Coordinates of C-alpha atoms and ligand atoms in Angstrom, one line a residue:
M1 CA 0.0 0.0 0.0
T2 CA 1.6 3.3 -1.1
K3 CA 1.9 5.9 1.6
A4 CA 0.1 9.2 1.5
L5 CA 2.4 12.0 0.4
G6 CA 2.1 13.9 3.7
D7 CA 2.8 10.8 5.8
V8 CA 6.1 12.2 7.0
I9 CA 7.6 13.3 10.4
P10 CA 8.1 16.3 10.7
V11 CA 4.9 17.1 8.8
P12 CA 6.0 19.2 5.8
A13 CA 4.9 22.8 5.3
S14 CA 3.1 22.2 2.0
V15 CA 1.8 18.9 0.6
R16 CA 0.1 18.8 -2.8
P17 CA -0.7 15.1 -3.6
A18 CA -1.3 13.9 -7.2
P19 CA -3.4 10.9 -6.4
A20 CA -3.3 9.5 -9.8
V21 CA 0.5 9.6 -9.9
S22 CA 3.1 7.4 -8.4
W23 CA 6.6 6.3 -9.3
T24 CA 8.5 3.1 -8.7
L25 CA 12.2 2.8 -8.2
D26 CA 13.6 -0.3 -10.0
S27 CA 16.8 -1.8 -11.4
Y28 CA 16.8 0.7 -14.3
T29 CA 16.7 3.7 -12.0
S30 CA 19.7 6.0 -12.1
V31 CA 20.6 9.2 -10.3
S32 CA 21.5 12.6 -11.7
A33 CA 23.4 14.8 -9.2
A34 CA 23.8 18.5 -10.3
P35 CA 27.1 20.3 -9.3
G36 CA 27.2 20.8 -5.5
T37 CA 24.9 17.9 -4.7
E38 CA 27.4 15.1 -4.8
K39 CA 27.8 14.7 -1.0
V40 CA 24.0 14.5 -0.5
A41 CA 23.8 12.1 -3.5
E42 CA 26.1 9.8 -1.5
H43 CA 23.7 9.9 1.5
L44 CA 20.8 9.1 -0.9
L45 CA 22.6 6.1 -2.4
A46 CA 23.6 4.9 1.1
A47 CA 20.0 5.1 2.1
L48 CA 18.6 3.3 -1.0
R49 CA 21.1 0.8 -2.1
P50 CA 21.1 -1.8 0.7
A51 CA 17.4 -2.5 0.8
T52 CA 16.7 -2.2 -2.9
G53 CA 19.7 -4.1 -3.9
H54 CA 19.9 -1.9 -7.0
V55 CA 23.2 -0.2 -8.3
L56 CA 21.4 3.1 -8.9
P57 CA 24.2 4.4 -11.1
R58 CA 24.9 8.0 -11.9
S59 CA 23.6 9.3 -15.2
D60 CA 22.7 12.6 -17.0
D61 CA 19.1 11.7 -17.3
G62 CA 18.3 9.8 -14.1
A63 CA 14.8 9.3 -12.8
I64 CA 16.1 10.6 -9.5
R65 CA 17.4 14.1 -9.9
L66 CA 19.2 16.2 -7.2
R67 CA 19.7 19.9 -7.7
L68 CA 20.1 23.2 -5.8
D69 CA 18.1 26.4 -6.0
A70 CA 19.1 29.0 -3.5
A71 CA 15.8 30.8 -4.0
L72 CA 14.1 28.2 -1.9
G73 CA 16.0 29.5 1.2
P74 CA 18.2 27.9 3.9
E75 CA 17.4 24.3 4.8
A76 CA 14.3 24.4 2.6
Y77 CA 13.6 21.9 -0.1
R78 CA 11.1 20.9 -2.8
L79 CA 10.3 17.3 -3.6
E80 CA 8.3 16.4 -6.7
V81 CA 7.2 12.9 -7.6
S82 CA 5.9 12.5 -11.1
T83 CA 5.4 9.4 -13.4
G84 CA 8.9 10.0 -14.7
G85 CA 10.7 10.0 -11.4
V86 CA 11.6 12.2 -8.4
E87 CA 13.2 15.6 -8.4
L88 CA 14.7 16.8 -5.1
T89 CA 15.7 20.5 -5.0
G90 CA 17.5 22.0 -2.0
G91 CA 17.7 25.6 -1.1
D92 CA 21.2 24.5 0.1
P93 CA 22.9 21.1 0.6
A94 CA 21.2 20.9 4.1
G95 CA 17.8 21.4 2.5
L96 CA 18.6 18.8 -0.1
F97 CA 19.7 16.4 2.7
Y98 CA 16.2 16.9 4.3
A99 CA 14.6 16.2 1.0
V100 CA 16.4 12.8 1.1
Q101 CA 15.1 12.2 4.6
T102 CA 11.6 12.9 3.4
L103 CA 12.0 10.6 0.4
R104 CA 13.2 7.8 2.7
Q105 CA 9.9 8.1 4.7
L106 CA 7.8 8.1 1.4
L107 CA 9.3 4.7 0.4
P108 CA 8.0 1.5 2.0
A109 CA 9.3 0.8 5.5
E110 CA 11.5 -2.0 4.1
I111 CA 13.8 0.7 2.7
E112 CA 15.3 0.8 6.2
A113 CA 16.4 -2.8 6.0
G114 CA 20.1 -3.6 5.6
T115 CA 19.6 -6.3 3.0
P116 CA 17.7 -6.5 -0.3
Q117 CA 14.0 -6.7 0.1
D118 CA 11.5 -8.0 -2.4
V119 CA 9.2 -4.9 -2.4
A120 CA 7.7 -2.6 -5.0
W121 CA 9.6 0.7 -4.2
T122 CA 6.7 2.9 -5.0
V123 CA 6.3 6.5 -3.8
P124 CA 3.1 8.6 -4.1
G125 CA 2.9 11.4 -6.6
G126 CA 2.7 15.1 -5.9
V127 CA 4.8 18.1 -4.7
I128 CA 6.1 18.8 -1.2
E129 CA 7.5 22.2 -0.4
D130 CA 9.0 22.4 3.0
R131 CA 11.1 24.6 5.3
P132 CA 11.9 24.8 9.0
R133 CA 10.1 26.9 11.5
F134 CA 13.2 27.2 13.8
G135 CA 16.8 27.3 12.9
Y136 CA 18.0 25.5 16.1
R137 CA 16.5 22.0 16.2
G138 CA 18.6 20.2 18.8
V139 CA 19.1 17.1 20.8
M140 CA 21.4 17.1 23.9
L141 CA 23.2 13.9 25.0
D142 CA 24.5 13.8 28.6
V143 CA 27.8 11.9 28.2
A144 CA 29.0 12.8 31.7
R145 CA 26.7 10.8 33.9
H146 CA 26.9 7.8 31.5
F147 CA 29.6 8.0 28.8
F148 CA 28.6 7.1 25.3
T149 CA 31.4 6.0 22.9
V150 CA 32.1 7.7 19.6
A151 CA 30.3 4.8 17.8
E152 CA 27.2 5.2 20.1
V153 CA 27.1 9.0 19.5
K154 CA 27.3 8.4 15.7
A155 CA 24.5 5.8 16.0
Y156 CA 22.4 8.3 17.9
L157 CA 23.1 10.9 15.3
D158 CA 22.0 8.5 12.5
Q159 CA 18.7 8.0 14.4
V160 CA 17.9 11.6 15.0
V161 CA 18.8 13.2 11.6
P162 CA 15.8 11.5 9.8
F163 CA 13.8 14.0 11.8
K164 CA 15.7 17.0 10.5
V165 CA 17.6 17.7 13.8
N166 CA 20.5 20.0 13.1
H167 CA 22.3 20.5 16.5
L168 CA 23.9 18.0 18.9
H169 CA 24.6 19.5 22.3
L170 CA 27.1 17.3 24.2
H171 CA 27.0 17.7 28.0
L172 CA 30.7 16.9 28.4
T173 CA 31.4 17.6 32.1
D174 CA 29.6 17.2 35.4
D175 CA 30.2 16.1 39.0
Q176 CA 30.8 12.5 38.1
G177 CA 33.1 12.8 35.2
W178 CA 35.1 14.9 32.7
R179 CA 34.7 13.5 29.2
L180 CA 36.9 15.6 26.8
E181 CA 40.7 15.6 27.1
I182 CA 42.2 19.1 27.7
D183 CA 45.9 19.3 26.9
S184 CA 46.6 22.1 29.4
W185 CA 44.8 20.3 32.2
P186 CA 45.5 16.6 31.5
K187 CA 44.3 15.3 34.9
L188 CA 40.7 16.2 34.1
T189 CA 40.4 13.1 32.0
A190 CA 43.4 11.2 33.5
I191 CA 41.8 11.2 36.9
S192 CA 38.1 12.1 36.3
G193 CA 37.5 10.6 32.8
G194 CA 38.4 7.0 33.5
A195 CA 36.3 3.9 33.0
G196 CA 33.8 3.6 35.9
T197 CA 33.6 7.3 36.7
G198 CA 29.9 7.4 35.6
V199 CA 26.9 7.1 37.8
D200 CA 27.0 3.8 39.9
G201 CA 30.7 3.5 38.8
A202 CA 29.7 2.5 35.3
G203 CA 30.7 3.8 31.8
P204 CA 33.7 3.6 29.5
G205 CA 35.7 6.9 29.8
F206 CA 36.3 10.0 27.8
Y207 CA 37.0 11.4 24.2
T208 CA 40.4 12.2 23.1
K209 CA 40.6 15.3 21.0
D210 CA 40.7 13.2 17.8
Q211 CA 37.7 11.2 18.9
Y212 CA 35.8 14.5 19.6
A213 CA 36.9 15.8 16.2
D214 CA 35.6 12.5 14.6
I215 CA 32.2 13.1 16.2
V216 CA 32.2 16.8 15.0
A217 CA 33.1 15.7 11.4
Y218 CA 30.5 12.9 11.3
A219 CA 27.8 15.3 12.6
A220 CA 28.8 18.0 10.0
E221 CA 28.5 15.5 7.1
R222 CA 24.9 15.2 8.3
F223 CA 24.4 18.9 8.6
V224 CA 24.5 18.8 12.4
T225 CA 26.4 21.4 14.4
V226 CA 28.0 20.2 17.7
V227 CA 27.4 22.4 20.7
P228 CA 29.9 21.5 23.5
E229 CA 28.9 22.2 27.1
I230 CA 31.4 22.8 29.9
D231 CA 29.0 23.1 32.9
M232 CA 30.0 25.7 35.5
P233 CA 30.2 27.1 38.1
G234 CA 28.2 24.2 39.5
H235 CA 28.4 20.5 38.5
V236 CA 32.3 20.6 38.8
N237 CA 33.1 17.9 41.4
A238 CA 35.0 15.9 38.7
A239 CA 37.2 18.9 37.9
Q240 CA 37.9 19.5 41.6
V241 CA 38.8 15.9 42.2
A242 CA 41.5 16.3 39.5
Y243 CA 42.7 19.7 40.5
P244 CA 42.1 20.6 44.2
E245 CA 43.4 24.1 43.6
L246 CA 39.9 24.7 42.0
T247 CA 38.3 24.3 45.5
A248 CA 38.1 26.9 48.3
D249 CA 40.3 24.9 50.7
G250 CA 42.6 23.2 48.2
I251 CA 41.6 19.8 49.3
A252 CA 40.3 17.4 46.7
P253 CA 36.7 16.3 47.3
E254 CA 35.7 12.6 47.0
P255 CA 34.8 11.4 43.5
R256 CA 31.0 11.1 43.2
T257 CA 29.0 8.5 41.3
D258 CA 25.6 9.2 43.0
L259 CA 22.7 11.3 41.6
E260 CA 22.8 14.3 43.9
V261 CA 23.3 17.8 42.2
G262 CA 24.0 21.3 43.5
Y263 CA 26.8 20.5 45.9
S264 CA 29.9 21.7 44.0
S265 CA 31.1 25.1 42.8
L266 CA 34.1 26.8 41.3
V267 CA 35.5 29.6 43.4
A268 CA 34.5 33.0 42.0
G269 CA 37.1 34.8 44.1
K270 CA 40.2 32.8 43.0
E271 CA 42.2 33.8 39.9
E272 CA 43.1 30.1 39.3
T273 CA 39.4 29.6 38.5
Y274 CA 39.6 31.9 35.5
A275 CA 42.9 30.6 34.3
F276 CA 41.3 27.2 34.3
V277 CA 38.2 28.4 32.5
A278 CA 40.1 30.3 29.9
D279 CA 42.3 27.4 29.0
V280 CA 39.4 25.0 28.8
L281 CA 37.2 27.3 26.7
R282 CA 40.1 28.0 24.4
E283 CA 40.8 24.3 23.7
V284 CA 37.2 23.4 23.3
A285 CA 36.5 26.3 21.0
A286 CA 39.5 25.3 18.8
L287 CA 37.9 21.8 18.4
T288 CA 34.4 23.3 17.6
P289 CA 33.7 24.7 14.1
G290 CA 30.1 25.5 15.2
P291 CA 29.3 29.0 16.5
Y292 CA 28.2 28.0 20.1
L293 CA 30.0 27.3 23.4
H294 CA 27.6 26.2 26.2
I295 CA 28.9 27.1 29.7
G296 CA 26.1 25.5 31.6
G297 CA 25.3 27.6 34.7
D298 CA 22.5 25.4 36.1
E299 CA 21.8 24.4 39.6
A300 CA 24.6 26.4 41.2
Q301 CA 23.1 25.9 44.7
A302 CA 26.7 25.8 46.2
T303 CA 27.5 29.2 44.7
T304 CA 26.2 32.4 46.4
A305 CA 24.0 34.6 44.1
E306 CA 26.7 37.3 44.2
D307 CA 29.5 34.8 43.4
Y308 CA 27.4 33.4 40.6
R309 CA 27.0 36.8 39.0
T310 CA 30.7 37.5 39.5
F311 CA 31.6 34.2 37.9
I312 CA 29.3 34.5 34.9
E313 CA 30.3 38.1 34.3
R314 CA 34.0 37.1 34.2
V315 CA 33.4 34.0 32.0
L316 CA 31.2 35.5 29.3
P317 CA 34.2 37.7 28.0
L318 CA 36.3 34.5 28.0
V319 CA 33.8 32.9 25.7
A320 CA 33.7 36.0 23.5
A321 CA 37.5 35.9 23.3
T322 CA 37.2 32.5 21.6
G323 CA 35.0 34.0 18.9
K324 CA 32.0 31.8 19.9
R325 CA 28.5 32.7 21.0
P326 CA 27.8 31.8 24.6
V327 CA 24.9 29.5 25.5
G328 CA 23.8 28.9 29.0
W329 CA 21.0 27.3 31.0
H330 CA 18.5 30.0 31.7
E331 CA 19.9 30.8 35.2
M332 CA 22.6 32.6 33.4
A333 CA 20.1 35.4 32.8
A334 CA 20.8 36.5 36.4
V335 CA 23.4 38.8 34.8
E336 CA 22.9 41.3 31.9
L337 CA 24.0 39.2 29.0
P338 CA 25.9 40.3 25.8
P339 CA 23.5 40.6 22.9
D340 CA 24.6 37.3 21.2
A341 CA 24.2 35.2 24.3
V342 CA 21.5 32.5 24.2
T343 CA 19.6 31.2 27.2
Q344 CA 18.3 27.6 27.2
Y345 CA 15.1 27.4 29.3
W346 CA 14.8 24.0 31.0
R347 CA 12.5 24.2 34.1
I348 CA 8.8 23.6 34.6
E349 CA 7.5 26.8 36.2
A350 CA 4.9 28.8 34.3
T351 CA 7.0 31.9 34.2
D352 CA 10.7 32.9 34.4
A353 CA 11.5 36.5 34.9
G354 CA 15.1 36.1 34.0
T355 CA 14.5 34.5 30.6
A356 CA 11.7 36.9 29.8
G357 CA 13.9 39.8 30.8
A358 CA 16.8 38.5 28.6
A359 CA 14.4 38.0 25.7
A360 CA 13.1 41.6 26.1
R361 CA 16.7 42.7 25.8
G362 CA 17.1 40.8 22.6
N363 CA 18.7 37.6 23.8
K364 CA 17.5 34.5 22.0
V365 CA 16.0 31.5 23.8
I366 CA 16.3 27.8 23.2
M367 CA 13.2 26.1 24.7
S368 CA 13.8 22.8 26.5
P369 CA 11.1 22.7 29.2
A370 CA 11.7 19.5 31.3
D371 CA 8.0 18.7 31.6
R372 CA 7.7 18.4 27.8
S373 CA 11.1 17.9 26.1
Y374 CA 13.3 16.1 28.7
L375 CA 13.7 12.6 27.2
D376 CA 15.0 11.2 30.5
M377 CA 11.6 11.7 32.1
K378 CA 9.6 8.5 32.6
Y379 CA 6.8 7.9 30.0
A380 CA 4.6 6.8 32.9
A381 CA 5.0 5.8 36.5
D382 CA 6.0 2.2 35.6
T383 CA 8.7 3.1 33.1
P384 CA 11.8 1.3 34.3
L385 CA 14.4 3.9 33.1
G386 CA 14.4 7.7 33.6
L387 CA 13.6 10.2 36.3
D388 CA 10.3 11.8 37.2
W389 CA 11.1 15.1 39.1
A390 CA 9.4 17.0 36.2
G391 CA 6.5 14.6 36.2
T392 CA 6.0 11.8 33.6
V393 CA 6.0 12.7 29.9
S394 CA 3.8 10.6 27.6
V395 CA 4.3 10.9 23.8
E396 CA 1.2 13.1 23.7
R397 CA 2.6 15.4 26.4
A398 CA 5.9 15.6 24.5
Y399 CA 3.9 16.7 21.4
S400 CA 1.1 18.8 22.7
W401 CA 2.8 22.1 23.6
D402 CA 4.2 25.1 21.7
P403 CA 7.5 26.8 22.5
A404 CA 6.0 30.2 21.6
D405 CA 3.4 29.8 24.3
R406 CA 5.6 28.3 27.0
L407 CA 6.8 31.4 28.8
P408 CA 5.1 34.8 29.1
G409 CA 7.4 37.3 27.5
V410 CA 9.1 34.7 25.2
G411 CA 7.4 34.8 21.8
E412 CA 8.1 33.3 18.4
S413 CA 10.6 35.9 17.4
D414 CA 12.6 35.4 20.7
L415 CA 13.1 31.8 20.0
L416 CA 16.3 30.4 18.4
G417 CA 14.6 27.0 18.5
V418 CA 13.8 23.9 20.5
A419 CA 16.0 21.1 21.9
A420 CA 15.3 17.7 23.5
P421 CA 17.9 16.9 26.3
L422 CA 18.5 13.3 27.3
W423 CA 20.2 13.1 30.7
S424 CA 21.9 9.8 31.4
E425 CA 21.8 9.2 35.1
T426 CA 19.7 6.1 34.6
L427 CA 21.0 5.0 31.2
R428 CA 23.6 2.3 30.8
S429 CA 23.6 1.6 27.0
L430 CA 22.7 3.0 23.6
A431 CA 19.5 0.9 23.7
D432 CA 18.5 2.5 27.0
A433 CA 19.0 5.9 25.3
Q434 CA 16.9 4.9 22.3
V435 CA 14.0 3.6 24.4
M436 CA 13.8 7.0 26.1
A437 CA 14.3 9.0 22.9
F438 CA 12.0 7.1 20.6
P439 CA 9.2 7.9 20.0
R440 CA 9.3 11.2 21.9
L441 CA 12.2 12.8 20.0
P442 CA 10.2 12.8 16.7
A443 CA 7.4 14.7 18.6
V444 CA 9.9 17.4 19.7
A445 CA 11.5 17.4 16.2
E446 CA 8.1 18.1 14.6
I447 CA 7.6 21.0 17.0
A448 CA 11.0 22.3 16.0
W449 CA 10.5 22.0 12.2
S450 CA 6.9 22.1 11.2
P451 CA 4.5 25.1 10.8
R452 CA 2.5 25.4 14.0
A453 CA -0.7 25.3 12.1
A454 CA 0.2 22.0 10.4
R455 CA 0.6 20.2 13.8
D456 CA -2.1 17.9 15.1
W457 CA -1.9 15.1 17.6
E458 CA -4.3 12.7 15.9
S459 CA -2.3 13.2 12.6
F460 CA 1.0 12.8 14.4
R461 CA 0.1 9.6 16.3
R462 CA -1.1 8.1 13.0
R463 CA 2.1 9.1 11.2
L464 CA 4.2 7.9 14.2
A465 CA 2.7 4.4 14.0
G466 CA 4.5 4.0 10.6
L467 CA 7.9 4.5 12.2
G468 CA 7.7 1.3 14.2
P469 CA 8.5 -1.0 11.3
R470 CA 11.3 1.4 10.3
W471 CA 12.9 1.3 13.7
R472 CA 12.6 -2.5 13.8
H473 CA 14.3 -2.8 10.4
R474 CA 17.1 -0.6 11.7
G475 CA 17.4 -2.4 15.1
V476 CA 16.5 0.8 17.0
A477 CA 15.0 0.1 20.4
F478 CA 11.9 2.2 21.0
H479 CA 9.1 2.4 23.6
P480 CA 6.0 0.8 22.2
A481 CA 3.8 3.5 23.7
P482 CA 0.3 2.1 24.2
E483 CA -1.4 5.3 22.9
I484 CA 0.0 4.6 19.4
D485 CA -1.5 2.0 17.1
W486 CA 1.9 0.7 15.9
A487 CA 2.0 -0.6 12.3
Ligands
LIG501 N1 18.6 18.9 36.0 C1 20.1 19.0 35.8 C2 20.7 17.9 35.0 C3 20.1 16.6 35.2 C4 18.6 16.7 35.0 C5 17.9 15.3 35.0 C6 19.5 20.6 34.0 C7 19.9 21.8 33.2 C8 18.0 17.6 36.1 N2 20.3 20.3 35.1 O1 18.6 19.9 33.6 O2 22.1 17.9 35.3 O3 20.4 16.0 36.4 O4 16.6 15.4 34.5

């Protein structure tokens, strides 16, 4: 049964079906890639060859045609299926990559299998014209509480890019562990990045600079920008275990593998603190082609309000000195921020004066409310993994909200976008991460990408059902949420 043209997640901005038209990929199909589309063509072939078993050679008059047209705009695309074939047009290579993601979903679910399937590869006719609502469509992976290897991070990327996600925020440091080697402060990983420094003494270790660069490159090939987070002034026990001079009394604290937060703080009044921060930010920025450096700033309960302000006001210029844009959890708005600073709202209160004040001054906001977008929240009381301090988050709850309505004083034009954090205190494997992320990540991704007016829970839950077979073909673990009539 051929899918409906609009049966895609995120739902496209404009879908004009041509019911009498369809096209079937077969052994005669070839691919024409216009100049500048070669890299995306490789992604297309990698997506289509395994399950179809066809060579899909390049040609000048292929039934599948890839081209660019800047007039469509950034990250936008046009996909036309006619009796003669499929034309994918990108406003830029990223938009063309998103056209490929949409085409994958228009093909039968078997396209996601790794071996040739005996299926009619028919796609429905018509025209899709699509473009993102927000430019920042992110996922965050906490690699500090539980460390995920390079291969696991790449696998997670492969599983989120089908939903047009374009930012990967890596939470690299916390009380339990420090996960990125810093040449000028080698004990950070030598002492606090070892195997078993995760929660419950679990987890492999840390990224060398080459491994981090490998993740960055892999993400970039999929049009995903990496946003590294060095969380401070709180969440720093691991750094202080490695370097006691970063504490008030110079005595190393005990390593911690429990779940408590809010007990550690860098010392705002010590010059060593800023020498440390400057070195770390400089090295992390040098590894990060993307525009953002995330400095955390959350849950600084062990830092006085005055010291917090002193610390943030001294660190923001250190970020600027690296040429990057500072991002921080919304507590950072306790100080007057430089114009390009971005606050990431994460809590569950109905209002937040700091964030609204920052927005009023022109600072952009990334919306990540824990009671909607935190993928580490339990689906329901009986969910084995996850936390529930923000309440439980069903698939419907993850879908049925809008970032422009979330906080008074933070409207559509104040938003940089939306991100779905996955904290890893209770996760011990990639499969654990997948069960918590899927199917709620597609819900948040549709909020980040699709026109608000095009979103509808009944439509989404029907379209979501079709992802089940695709995840099964890919071997992606997911939560078979009872409210979805899985295909
Ligand atoms: N809040 C903490 C995280 C993590 C989370 C788990 C933020 C910004 C609770 N800070 O979310 O470190 O523990 O849901």
